[in-house]
Amino acid sequence: MFRPSTRHNLPSSSSNPSLEVKVNKRQSGIGATAGPSARYPYRLNFYETPPTLDITLEEFETFAIARLRVLSQIEALSHRSLPYAQLQGAITNYTKTHLNLSSNTARNVNLDEERRKDEIGHWVLRLSFCRSPDLRARFVRSEVSLFKNRFETDDVNERSSFLKSLEFDWQVVDENEKTRYERELKLCMWEKKDDAFRNESWFKVPWYTVPDLVGSRKVFVRAGMAYVPQSLQISLVLQTYASRLEKALELTAKNLPRLDEDERLGPVIDHLASSFLSGVASADYQSPDSASAQGVVTAEMVDDVARKHFPPCMRNLYDRLKRDHHLKHFGRLQLGLFLKGIGLPLDEAVVFWRRMYGATMSDDKFNKEYKYNIRHSYGQEGKRTNYPPKSCQQILTQNQPGTQDSHGCPFRHFSPDNLSAFLSSTYPQIDKGSMEMRDILDSVKSTHYHVACTRVFELTHGVKKGEGLGGNESVAHPNKWTDRSRELEREVLERIKKKEDSDEMVVDS
Amino acid sequence: MPIPVRDDPMVDYDPSSPQVMNAFYRRLFPYRPFFLWLNQDQIPAKLFTHREFAFTLAGDVYIRYNSFHNSDEFKKELIRLNPSRFEIGPQYSARPRDRKTLAAGALQPQRRELVFDIDMTDYDEIRTCCTDKKICKRCWGYIAAAVKVLDHALRETFGFKHLLWVYSGRRGIHCWISDPSALDLNDDQRKSLVTFLEVIKGGKEQAKKVNVRGSKDDSELHPVLNDALENLKMEFVKLVLHDQDCFATERGWEALLAILPQDRDVIGNLRRDWQSDPTKSSVDKWGDLQHAVGGLKKGNPLLFKKYERAMQDVILQYTYPRIDAEVSKHRNHLLKAPFCVHPGTGRVCVPVNPELVDEFDPDTVPTVGELLSELDRAAAAENGESGSQRRTEEYEQTSLKPYVEMFEKHVAAVLRDSRGIKRAAKQESMDF
């Protein structure tokens, strides 16, 4: 079985001897540079046994950096909410140039070298990414996407022999059971024909080993067992890969302090993780410095700013808060962090919320139950994390609104009727029956919420279609909407001022 | 100091008074089964010693990260702090009380019962009898329907055995699953289970909250939902049409029409019909809809199918359990313990038998005041005789007795299983 310690592990004789012979036979004619070797019989790799070969210090670093590039690219891509095919295409292209792996049939390629590079990169990164739970989770997520991409692009025969080599002990559903649950199993299939049902075979695994399939209701579950059809096998493989990697990383983390390592490696390992962190962090919203031209927003100004510069999601929350003098927890969080982002300082925030709750709430209750949360979101309580404002991505995917909630993204969480009513009543520029409205609703229907939101921005700011937030950028963060909106306003003001100035000059002369 | 015997035994004790709560914790709280239930063993194990307890004290002071070495220490502290309520968290990787001495991030939640929370507030838009904090026997019907569906799904689909349903003291119900396989679930797995079970989704502005048929909204229901639907059809007629009469008012039937496919003829005709006869009952209106949809079968089978599916979704939207998903998804979410007293109502959070959930009436659940009065009366009666048999637990003299017994039976089953597993593990380790 898998022993994840980082050293002391000899390569086990896991590869199938008969296969080795066959491989060698094929190799004999071509020479040692082509064809898979005994150490790397497959393109895919579960990275179960650490390499024990000699490597140079330079290789140690360069291989790791190559893989790191790929992983951070994958992470960045997955945040961009691309359609699935496009995402996979982008990953395939990127890995091809930076960390290519060829199939066994490829000619004129040094397979061993490629696979060695791939393997060493993986193991080095394990050392630098095992240190915190957060890093581990991100590493596993990116590694799994990479593996998935390779798995899906792998040659079918090679893939199945690779799977065979892993020797999973999945229980196959026998004919009796298959007929017993025929109705249920059929209901969970894409293909409704009888043929497809007869040809399909199922594995039976504990439901919690395939949480993604259960969560999306793609499989039949009974008595704690999930019935996974052959066609969804990839999910099982990925899950196994992820959970083994997770366990291995935890063990590595525990053993790391005891590693009597060469002092030349430590700095390299440290550096790798930190460059991963700094490379991707730019996806978060960084509010402009308080000294910048945006300036501070006070509690009195919020109403004015809201009317002119709030994106629909915040406008909805704000209007509700104004009307009901109350918001549920996640609504408060979404609006509160946003306000922090536009430059509402903590003391003004307390004033703002106190005023919004109005007389319905006693001072005592406010101080006890609400003030803490406001201070917390400004990093003044508890863990003292200064939380960044939520991005569209987070608003769309995290903490889905419950039945009584009003947070979230109007484009995603409103039904079409309510959305169009809300838009037309909030923004006089958008007419209920107009072409533009239909445009927006179409984008929503095809789940391109940011496109719809960007369109609203363009319409309400007199910006040309396609221009977005400037330079074709679409709305990806509520605060970016507001920043751009205020910027546009300033530009207009300056232009007017300039014009006045020049007018005056004309008069003067 | 014992509570003095009052002249009038029916006098109500105020649950917000510290003396009353103190008497409850000293004399009535079932410590033994409570400890065994959490610990799953006679000897204090990590499941108890590394477990977080959070207390709410008078004046809304909230103390988190308490943990105890054993049941006695827990009891002593409970009586000393005298909380108005307390909550249970997960078993952590270390003792939560040592939190400050640990390295940052060293205190991680590990094992925890799988919990569910159903609250009447989520039903506000579809109940007609009460609103807000109130609950009556009639709206309990929604909870009862939810419990039956959820109980069935958790047992049959996910294979759990040890489900404890607990009345939350006012307008909801909790479920605690103590199976070892449930304790071991990580957050991802919990989340996927909840997503599987969660059907009602969407905020205030989303009219149709049931979207379980894929992206094109046209596939068949998942077999588990299909099962649930079969059971819910009856509940729908009984509860939504007859009892709650949900489509009686204009607001009610407009809500129904908003969920259905917007075919102008069908919807327009129904709206005209119902507007002209405002006294029509929900049963008749549902009949009208069925009739109108039936008429489509021949001429427009595609639209017929669409309406048929939509009507199934309506039944789900009005009767399927509305679970508070966040509670179940994370191991470190705190949930009020069974046998707490609800500070607002004074009612004890007693276990509920899911097979008899229809008969359960929240109004008949004993309050802390009633229980203490019963103790007074029993003491008075005993004074006449002699204080010979003081061995029995005091709750046995009150109407809390059947509930504690139900709890003890549940705990015994949990212990039997966990003992079996431990023995098997021991056997295995001896084999080597």
Short mmCIF file of N, CA, C and O in Angstrom, two decimals, chain A residues 133 183-185 187-188 192 207-225 239 246 316 320 323-324 328 330 368-369 397-407 412-419 422, chain B residues 59-60 105 108 114 121-125 155-160 181 185-186 188-209 211-212 220-227 262 320 322 326 329:
data_model
loop_
_atom_site.label_atom_id
_atom_site.label_comp_id
_atom_site.label_asym_id
_atom_site.label_seq_id
_atom_site.Cartn_x
_atom_site.Cartn_y
_atom_site.Cartn_z
N PRO A 133 -2.81 24.06 6.29
CA PRO A 133 -4.00 23.43 5.72
C PRO A 133 -4.46 24.14 4.45
O PRO A 133 -4.92 23.51 3.49
N ARG A 183 -35.30 0.23 -12.39
CA ARG A 183 -36.03 1.48 -12.55
C ARG A 183 -35.20 2.66 -12.02
O ARG A 183 -35.01 3.68 -12.68
N GLU A 184 -34.65 2.49 -10.83
CA GLU A 184 -33.91 3.57 -10.20
C GLU A 184 -32.64 3.90 -10.98
O GLU A 184 -32.31 5.06 -11.18
N LEU A 185 -31.93 2.84 -11.39
CA LEU A 185 -30.68 3.07 -12.10
C LEU A 185 -30.93 3.79 -13.42
O LEU A 185 -30.20 4.68 -13.81
N LEU A 187 -33.32 5.82 -14.10
CA LEU A 187 -33.66 7.22 -13.87
C LEU A 187 -32.42 8.09 -13.72
O LEU A 187 -32.45 9.28 -13.98
N CYS A 188 -31.31 7.47 -13.31
CA CYS A 188 -30.09 8.26 -13.11
C CYS A 188 -29.19 8.25 -14.33
O CYS A 188 -28.06 8.73 -14.26
N LYS A 192 -31.41 7.09 -22.29
CA LYS A 192 -32.61 6.43 -21.80
C LYS A 192 -32.88 5.08 -22.47
O LYS A 192 -33.79 4.37 -22.10
N TRP A 207 -21.13 5.91 -0.19
CA TRP A 207 -21.51 7.18 -0.84
C TRP A 207 -20.50 8.29 -0.59
O TRP A 207 -20.27 9.14 -1.43
N TYR A 208 -19.87 8.27 0.60
CA TYR A 208 -19.01 9.41 0.94
C TYR A 208 -17.68 9.37 0.19
O TYR A 208 -16.87 10.28 0.33
N THR A 209 -17.41 8.30 -0.57
CA THR A 209 -16.19 8.33 -1.37
C THR A 209 -16.40 9.06 -2.69
O THR A 209 -15.45 9.35 -3.40
N VAL A 210 -17.65 9.35 -3.04
CA VAL A 210 -17.90 10.11 -4.27
C VAL A 210 -18.82 11.29 -3.98
O VAL A 210 -19.90 11.42 -4.56
N PRO A 211 -18.40 12.20 -3.10
CA PRO A 211 -19.30 13.29 -2.70
C PRO A 211 -19.76 14.15 -3.87
O PRO A 211 -20.90 14.62 -3.88
N ASP A 212 -18.91 14.36 -4.87
CA ASP A 212 -19.34 15.23 -5.97
C ASP A 212 -20.51 14.61 -6.74
O ASP A 212 -21.45 15.31 -7.13
N LEU A 213 -20.46 13.31 -6.95
CA LEU A 213 -21.55 12.66 -7.68
C LEU A 213 -22.84 12.66 -6.85
O LEU A 213 -23.93 12.82 -7.39
N VAL A 214 -22.69 12.49 -5.55
CA VAL A 214 -23.88 12.49 -4.69
C VAL A 214 -24.48 13.89 -4.65
O VAL A 214 -25.68 14.07 -4.81
N GLY A 215 -23.60 14.88 -4.48
CA GLY A 215 -24.08 16.25 -4.38
C GLY A 215 -24.85 16.70 -5.61
O GLY A 215 -25.79 17.46 -5.52
N SER A 216 -24.44 16.22 -6.78
CA SER A 216 -25.14 16.64 -8.00
C SER A 216 -26.23 15.64 -8.41
O SER A 216 -26.77 15.74 -9.50
N ARG A 217 -26.54 14.72 -7.52
CA ARG A 217 -27.58 13.70 -7.76
C ARG A 217 -27.37 12.94 -9.06
O ARG A 217 -28.31 12.65 -9.78
N LYS A 218 -26.11 12.63 -9.37
CA LYS A 218 -25.86 11.91 -10.61
C LYS A 218 -25.92 10.41 -10.42
O LYS A 218 -25.88 9.66 -11.38
N VAL A 219 -25.90 9.95 -9.19
CA VAL A 219 -25.90 8.52 -8.96
C VAL A 219 -27.05 8.12 -8.05
O VAL A 219 -27.58 8.93 -7.30
N PHE A 220 -27.40 6.84 -8.16
CA PHE A 220 -28.41 6.28 -7.28
C PHE A 220 -27.74 5.89 -5.97
O PHE A 220 -26.64 5.34 -5.98
N VAL A 221 -28.38 6.21 -4.86
CA VAL A 221 -27.81 5.87 -3.57
C VAL A 221 -28.80 5.03 -2.80
O VAL A 221 -30.00 5.31 -2.80
N ARG A 222 -28.31 3.97 -2.19
CA ARG A 222 -29.22 3.16 -1.37
C ARG A 222 -28.42 2.49 -0.26
O ARG A 222 -27.34 1.97 -0.48
N ALA A 223 -28.98 2.53 0.94
CA ALA A 223 -28.36 1.92 2.11
C ALA A 223 -26.90 2.34 2.24
O ALA A 223 -26.02 1.54 2.56
N GLY A 224 -26.63 3.58 1.96
CA GLY A 224 -25.28 4.11 2.14
C GLY A 224 -24.32 3.81 1.02
O GLY A 224 -23.17 4.20 1.07
N MET A 225 -24.77 3.08 -0.01
CA MET A 225 -23.89 2.78 -1.13
C MET A 225 -24.31 3.57 -2.37
O MET A 225 -25.49 3.65 -2.69
N GLN A 239 -11.33 11.19 -6.86
CA GLN A 239 -11.55 11.22 -5.43
C GLN A 239 -10.45 10.44 -4.72
O GLN A 239 -9.93 10.87 -3.69
N GLU A 246 -4.04 14.06 -0.07
CA GLU A 246 -4.29 14.82 1.15
C GLU A 246 -3.64 14.14 2.35
O GLU A 246 -2.95 14.78 3.14
N ASN A 316 -29.77 46.43 -4.31
CA ASN A 316 -30.88 45.64 -3.79
C ASN A 316 -30.80 45.52 -2.27
O ASN A 316 -31.77 45.75 -1.54
N ARG A 320 -33.34 47.26 0.44
CA ARG A 320 -34.05 46.43 1.41
C ARG A 320 -33.79 46.90 2.82
O ARG A 320 -34.68 46.98 3.66
N ARG A 323 -35.68 49.89 3.58
CA ARG A 323 -37.10 49.66 3.73
C ARG A 323 -37.43 48.90 5.02
O ARG A 323 -38.32 49.26 5.76
N ASP A 324 -36.68 47.78 5.25
CA ASP A 324 -37.03 46.89 6.37
C ASP A 324 -36.28 47.23 7.65
O ASP A 324 -36.57 46.67 8.70
N LYS A 328 -30.53 40.02 6.85
CA LYS A 328 -30.05 38.79 7.48
C LYS A 328 -28.52 38.77 7.41
O LYS A 328 -27.90 39.54 6.68
N PHE A 330 -25.88 37.10 6.10
CA PHE A 330 -25.02 37.14 4.93
C PHE A 330 -25.24 38.40 4.10
O PHE A 330 -24.34 38.87 3.40
N LYS A 368 -24.75 45.08 21.55
CA LYS A 368 -24.43 43.72 21.95
C LYS A 368 -24.32 42.80 20.75
O LYS A 368 -23.41 41.98 20.67
N GLU A 369 -25.26 42.89 19.83
CA GLU A 369 -25.36 41.84 18.81
C GLU A 369 -24.80 42.24 17.46
O GLU A 369 -24.45 41.38 16.66
N THR A 397 -21.24 31.98 -5.81
CA THR A 397 -21.12 30.56 -5.47
C THR A 397 -21.17 30.25 -3.98
O THR A 397 -21.51 29.14 -3.61
N GLN A 398 -20.84 31.22 -3.12
CA GLN A 398 -20.83 30.87 -1.70
C GLN A 398 -22.13 31.26 -1.03
O GLN A 398 -22.81 32.17 -1.46
N ASN A 399 -22.44 30.57 0.05
CA ASN A 399 -23.58 30.91 0.89
C ASN A 399 -24.82 31.27 0.07
O ASN A 399 -25.27 32.40 0.08
N GLN A 400 -25.36 30.29 -0.60
CA GLN A 400 -26.56 30.52 -1.39
C GLN A 400 -27.68 31.05 -0.49
O GLN A 400 -27.83 30.58 0.62
N PRO A 401 -28.42 32.06 -0.98
CA PRO A 401 -29.46 32.64 -0.13
C PRO A 401 -30.54 31.62 0.24
O PRO A 401 -30.97 30.84 -0.61
N GLY A 402 -30.94 31.62 1.50
CA GLY A 402 -32.05 30.78 1.92
C GLY A 402 -33.35 31.46 1.61
O GLY A 402 -33.38 32.53 0.99
N THR A 403 -34.45 30.89 2.08
CA THR A 403 -35.76 31.40 1.66
C THR A 403 -36.02 32.83 2.10
O THR A 403 -36.77 33.53 1.46
N GLN A 404 -35.44 33.25 3.22
CA GLN A 404 -35.74 34.59 3.71
C GLN A 404 -34.62 35.59 3.42
O GLN A 404 -34.65 36.71 3.89
N ASP A 405 -33.59 35.16 2.70
CA ASP A 405 -32.42 36.00 2.51
C ASP A 405 -32.56 36.91 1.29
O ASP A 405 -33.28 36.57 0.35
N SER A 406 -31.88 38.05 1.33
CA SER A 406 -31.90 38.88 0.12
C SER A 406 -30.51 39.15 -0.42
O SER A 406 -30.36 39.98 -1.29
N HIS A 407 -29.49 38.46 0.10
CA HIS A 407 -28.16 38.67 -0.46
C HIS A 407 -28.00 37.84 -1.73
O HIS A 407 -28.92 37.22 -2.19
N ARG A 412 -28.41 36.13 -10.74
CA ARG A 412 -28.47 34.69 -10.53
C ARG A 412 -29.63 34.30 -9.63
O ARG A 412 -30.29 33.30 -9.85
N HIS A 413 -29.92 35.06 -8.59
CA HIS A 413 -30.83 34.57 -7.57
C HIS A 413 -32.25 35.14 -7.65
O HIS A 413 -33.08 34.81 -6.83
N PHE A 414 -32.52 36.01 -8.62
CA PHE A 414 -33.89 36.49 -8.81
C PHE A 414 -34.53 35.67 -9.91
O PHE A 414 -33.85 35.26 -10.85
N SER A 415 -35.83 35.46 -9.86
CA SER A 415 -36.48 34.87 -11.03
C SER A 415 -36.62 35.97 -12.08
O SER A 415 -36.66 37.15 -11.75
N PRO A 416 -36.67 35.60 -13.36
CA PRO A 416 -36.61 36.60 -14.44
C PRO A 416 -37.60 37.75 -14.28
O PRO A 416 -37.23 38.91 -14.47
N ASP A 417 -38.83 37.43 -13.86
CA ASP A 417 -39.84 38.49 -13.71
C ASP A 417 -39.40 39.52 -12.69
O ASP A 417 -39.46 40.72 -12.92
N ASN A 418 -38.98 38.99 -11.52
CA ASN A 418 -38.57 39.90 -10.46
C ASN A 418 -37.34 40.69 -10.85
O ASN A 418 -37.19 41.85 -10.48
N LEU A 419 -36.46 40.05 -11.61
CA LEU A 419 -35.24 40.74 -12.02
C LEU A 419 -35.59 41.92 -12.91
O LEU A 419 -35.11 43.03 -12.70
N PHE A 422 -37.18 44.64 -10.94
CA PHE A 422 -36.19 45.31 -10.10
C PHE A 422 -35.32 46.25 -10.92
O PHE A 422 -35.12 47.42 -10.56
N GLY B 59 -27.95 37.78 30.35
CA GLY B 59 -27.39 39.00 29.78
C GLY B 59 -26.66 38.74 28.49
O GLY B 59 -25.77 39.49 28.11
N ASP B 60 -27.00 37.63 27.82
CA ASP B 60 -26.43 37.30 26.51
C ASP B 60 -24.92 37.20 26.50
O ASP B 60 -24.25 37.57 25.55
N GLY B 105 -4.09 27.32 14.74
CA GLY B 105 -4.52 26.33 13.76
C GLY B 105 -4.42 24.90 14.24
O GLY B 105 -4.73 23.97 13.51
N GLN B 108 -8.44 21.76 15.49
CA GLN B 108 -9.27 21.51 14.30
C GLN B 108 -10.44 20.61 14.66
O GLN B 108 -10.26 19.62 15.38
N LEU B 114 -23.78 14.02 12.63
CA LEU B 114 -24.38 14.74 11.51
C LEU B 114 -25.69 15.32 12.01
O LEU B 114 -26.51 14.59 12.58
N THR B 121 -39.58 29.14 10.57
CA THR B 121 -39.46 30.42 9.85
C THR B 121 -39.33 30.21 8.34
O THR B 121 -39.80 31.04 7.57
N ASP B 122 -38.69 29.11 7.95
CA ASP B 122 -38.52 28.88 6.52
C ASP B 122 -39.85 28.54 5.85
O ASP B 122 -39.94 28.48 4.64
N TYR B 123 -40.87 28.29 6.67
CA TYR B 123 -42.18 27.94 6.12
C TYR B 123 -43.14 29.13 6.12
O TYR B 123 -44.29 29.00 5.74
N ASP B 124 -42.65 30.29 6.57
CA ASP B 124 -43.55 31.43 6.75
C ASP B 124 -44.35 31.76 5.49
O ASP B 124 -45.51 32.12 5.56
N GLU B 125 -43.70 31.61 4.33
CA GLU B 125 -44.41 32.02 3.11
C GLU B 125 -45.51 31.04 2.70
O GLU B 125 -46.34 31.35 1.87
N ARG B 155 -32.36 7.03 6.55
CA ARG B 155 -32.23 5.61 6.88
C ARG B 155 -32.08 4.76 5.63
O ARG B 155 -31.15 3.97 5.50
N GLU B 156 -33.00 4.93 4.68
CA GLU B 156 -33.01 4.04 3.52
C GLU B 156 -31.88 4.38 2.55
O GLU B 156 -31.18 3.50 2.07
N THR B 157 -31.75 5.66 2.23
CA THR B 157 -30.79 6.04 1.21
C THR B 157 -29.37 6.01 1.74
O THR B 157 -28.48 5.41 1.14
N PHE B 158 -29.16 6.64 2.89
CA PHE B 158 -27.80 6.76 3.37
C PHE B 158 -27.44 5.70 4.40
O PHE B 158 -26.29 5.62 4.84
N GLY B 159 -28.41 4.91 4.79
CA GLY B 159 -28.11 3.76 5.64
C GLY B 159 -27.75 4.11 7.08
O GLY B 159 -27.09 3.33 7.75
N PHE B 160 -28.19 5.26 7.57
CA PHE B 160 -27.93 5.58 8.97
C PHE B 160 -28.95 4.90 9.87
O PHE B 160 -30.09 4.67 9.46
N SER B 181 -20.18 6.13 11.05
CA SER B 181 -19.90 6.63 9.71
C SER B 181 -20.34 8.08 9.56
O SER B 181 -19.77 8.83 8.77
N LEU B 185 -17.67 11.85 8.92
CA LEU B 185 -17.78 12.60 7.66
C LEU B 185 -17.00 13.92 7.75
O LEU B 185 -17.07 14.60 8.77
N ASN B 186 -16.31 14.26 6.69
CA ASN B 186 -15.68 15.57 6.66
C ASN B 186 -16.64 16.61 6.08
O ASN B 186 -17.73 16.26 5.65
N ASP B 188 -16.71 18.34 3.35
CA ASP B 188 -17.09 18.15 1.95
C ASP B 188 -18.19 17.12 1.81
O ASP B 188 -19.15 17.31 1.05
N GLN B 189 -18.01 16.03 2.53
CA GLN B 189 -19.00 14.96 2.44
C GLN B 189 -20.34 15.41 3.02
O GLN B 189 -21.39 15.11 2.47
N ARG B 190 -20.28 16.14 4.12
CA ARG B 190 -21.52 16.66 4.70
C ARG B 190 -22.22 17.58 3.71
O ARG B 190 -23.43 17.52 3.51
N LYS B 191 -21.41 18.40 3.07
CA LYS B 191 -21.99 19.35 2.13
C LYS B 191 -22.66 18.61 0.97
O LYS B 191 -23.75 18.98 0.55
N SER B 192 -22.02 17.57 0.48
CA SER B 192 -22.60 16.87 -0.66
C SER B 192 -23.89 16.15 -0.25
O SER B 192 -24.85 16.10 -1.01
N LEU B 193 -23.91 15.62 0.96
CA LEU B 193 -25.14 14.96 1.42
C LEU B 193 -26.28 15.97 1.53
O LEU B 193 -27.40 15.70 1.12
N VAL B 194 -25.96 17.13 2.06
CA VAL B 194 -26.99 18.16 2.21
C VAL B 194 -27.46 18.64 0.84
O VAL B 194 -28.66 18.82 0.62
N THR B 195 -26.53 18.83 -0.08
CA THR B 195 -26.94 19.27 -1.42
C THR B 195 -27.82 18.22 -2.07
O THR B 195 -28.75 18.55 -2.80
N PHE B 196 -27.51 16.98 -1.82
CA PHE B 196 -28.33 15.90 -2.35
C PHE B 196 -29.76 16.00 -1.82
O PHE B 196 -30.73 15.87 -2.56
N LEU B 197 -29.88 16.27 -0.52
CA LEU B 197 -31.20 16.28 0.10
C LEU B 197 -31.94 17.60 -0.09
O LEU B 197 -33.15 17.65 0.01
N GLU B 198 -31.18 18.67 -0.34
CA GLU B 198 -31.80 19.99 -0.38
C GLU B 198 -32.50 20.21 -1.71
O GLU B 198 -31.90 20.09 -2.77
N VAL B 199 -33.76 20.53 -1.63
CA VAL B 199 -34.54 20.70 -2.86
C VAL B 199 -35.06 22.12 -2.99
O VAL B 199 -35.14 22.68 -4.06
N ILE B 200 -35.42 22.71 -1.85
CA ILE B 200 -35.98 24.06 -1.87
C ILE B 200 -34.84 25.06 -1.79
O ILE B 200 -34.16 25.16 -0.78
N LYS B 201 -34.62 25.78 -2.85
CA LYS B 201 -33.49 26.71 -2.88
C LYS B 201 -33.93 28.02 -3.49
O LYS B 201 -34.82 28.06 -4.31
N GLY B 202 -33.23 29.09 -3.14
CA GLY B 202 -33.53 30.38 -3.74
C GLY B 202 -34.04 31.35 -2.71
O GLY B 202 -34.66 30.95 -1.73
N GLY B 203 -33.77 32.62 -2.92
CA GLY B 203 -34.14 33.64 -1.95
C GLY B 203 -35.56 34.12 -2.12
O GLY B 203 -36.36 33.53 -2.83
N LYS B 204 -35.84 35.22 -1.45
CA LYS B 204 -37.17 35.81 -1.46
C LYS B 204 -37.67 36.09 -2.86
O LYS B 204 -38.86 35.99 -3.16
N GLU B 205 -36.77 36.49 -3.73
CA GLU B 205 -37.18 36.96 -5.05
C GLU B 205 -37.35 35.83 -6.05
O GLU B 205 -37.61 36.04 -7.22
N GLN B 206 -37.07 34.62 -5.59
CA GLN B 206 -37.16 33.48 -6.51
C GLN B 206 -38.51 32.82 -6.29
O GLN B 206 -38.75 32.25 -5.24
N ALA B 207 -39.39 32.91 -7.28
CA ALA B 207 -40.72 32.35 -7.10
C ALA B 207 -40.65 30.82 -7.05
O ALA B 207 -41.09 30.18 -6.10
N LYS B 208 -40.05 30.25 -8.09
CA LYS B 208 -39.98 28.78 -8.13
C LYS B 208 -38.70 28.35 -7.42
O LYS B 208 -37.60 28.65 -7.85
N LYS B 209 -38.87 27.66 -6.33
CA LYS B 209 -37.71 27.33 -5.52
C LYS B 209 -37.28 25.88 -5.69
O LYS B 209 -36.34 25.43 -5.06
N ASN B 211 -35.75 23.40 -8.26
CA ASN B 211 -35.13 23.24 -9.56
C ASN B 211 -34.24 22.01 -9.50
O ASN B 211 -33.07 22.09 -9.20
N VAL B 212 -34.83 20.86 -9.74
CA VAL B 212 -34.08 19.62 -9.54
C VAL B 212 -34.07 18.77 -10.80
O VAL B 212 -33.87 17.58 -10.74
N GLU B 220 -36.24 13.58 -15.57
CA GLU B 220 -37.04 12.91 -14.56
C GLU B 220 -36.46 13.21 -13.17
O GLU B 220 -35.30 13.57 -13.04
N LEU B 221 -37.29 12.98 -12.15
CA LEU B 221 -36.80 13.17 -10.80
C LEU B 221 -35.84 12.05 -10.43
O LEU B 221 -35.97 10.93 -10.90
N HIS B 222 -34.88 12.38 -9.60
CA HIS B 222 -34.00 11.36 -9.06
C HIS B 222 -34.85 10.35 -8.26
O HIS B 222 -35.80 10.75 -7.60
N PRO B 223 -34.51 9.05 -8.33
CA PRO B 223 -35.35 8.05 -7.66
C PRO B 223 -35.66 8.36 -6.20
O PRO B 223 -36.79 8.09 -5.74
N VAL B 224 -34.70 8.93 -5.50
CA VAL B 224 -34.95 9.23 -4.10
C VAL B 224 -36.02 10.31 -3.96
O VAL B 224 -36.91 10.23 -3.11
N LEU B 225 -35.96 11.32 -4.84
CA LEU B 225 -36.98 12.37 -4.80
C LEU B 225 -38.33 11.81 -5.25
O LEU B 225 -39.38 12.20 -4.76
N ASN B 226 -38.25 10.88 -6.18
CA ASN B 226 -39.48 10.25 -6.65
C ASN B 226 -40.19 9.56 -5.51
O ASN B 226 -41.41 9.68 -5.34
N ASP B 227 -39.43 8.81 -4.71
CA ASP B 227 -39.97 8.16 -3.52
C ASP B 227 -40.61 9.17 -2.61
O ASP B 227 -41.73 9.00 -2.14
N GLN B 262 -45.59 29.47 -17.89
CA GLN B 262 -46.44 30.62 -18.19
C GLN B 262 -47.11 30.48 -19.57
O GLN B 262 -46.81 31.23 -20.48
N TYR B 320 -41.86 19.50 0.81
CA TYR B 320 -40.55 18.88 1.03
C TYR B 320 -39.82 19.61 2.17
O TYR B 320 -39.99 20.82 2.33
N ARG B 322 -37.66 21.77 4.43
CA ARG B 322 -36.83 22.95 4.20
C ARG B 322 -35.76 22.94 5.28
O ARG B 322 -35.99 23.40 6.39
N GLU B 326 -26.84 25.30 6.22
CA GLU B 326 -25.56 25.70 6.79
C GLU B 326 -25.23 24.92 8.07
O GLU B 326 -24.08 24.63 8.36
N LYS B 329 -23.63 21.52 7.22
CA LYS B 329 -22.47 21.42 6.33
C LYS B 329 -21.13 21.43 7.06
O LYS B 329 -20.16 20.91 6.55
#
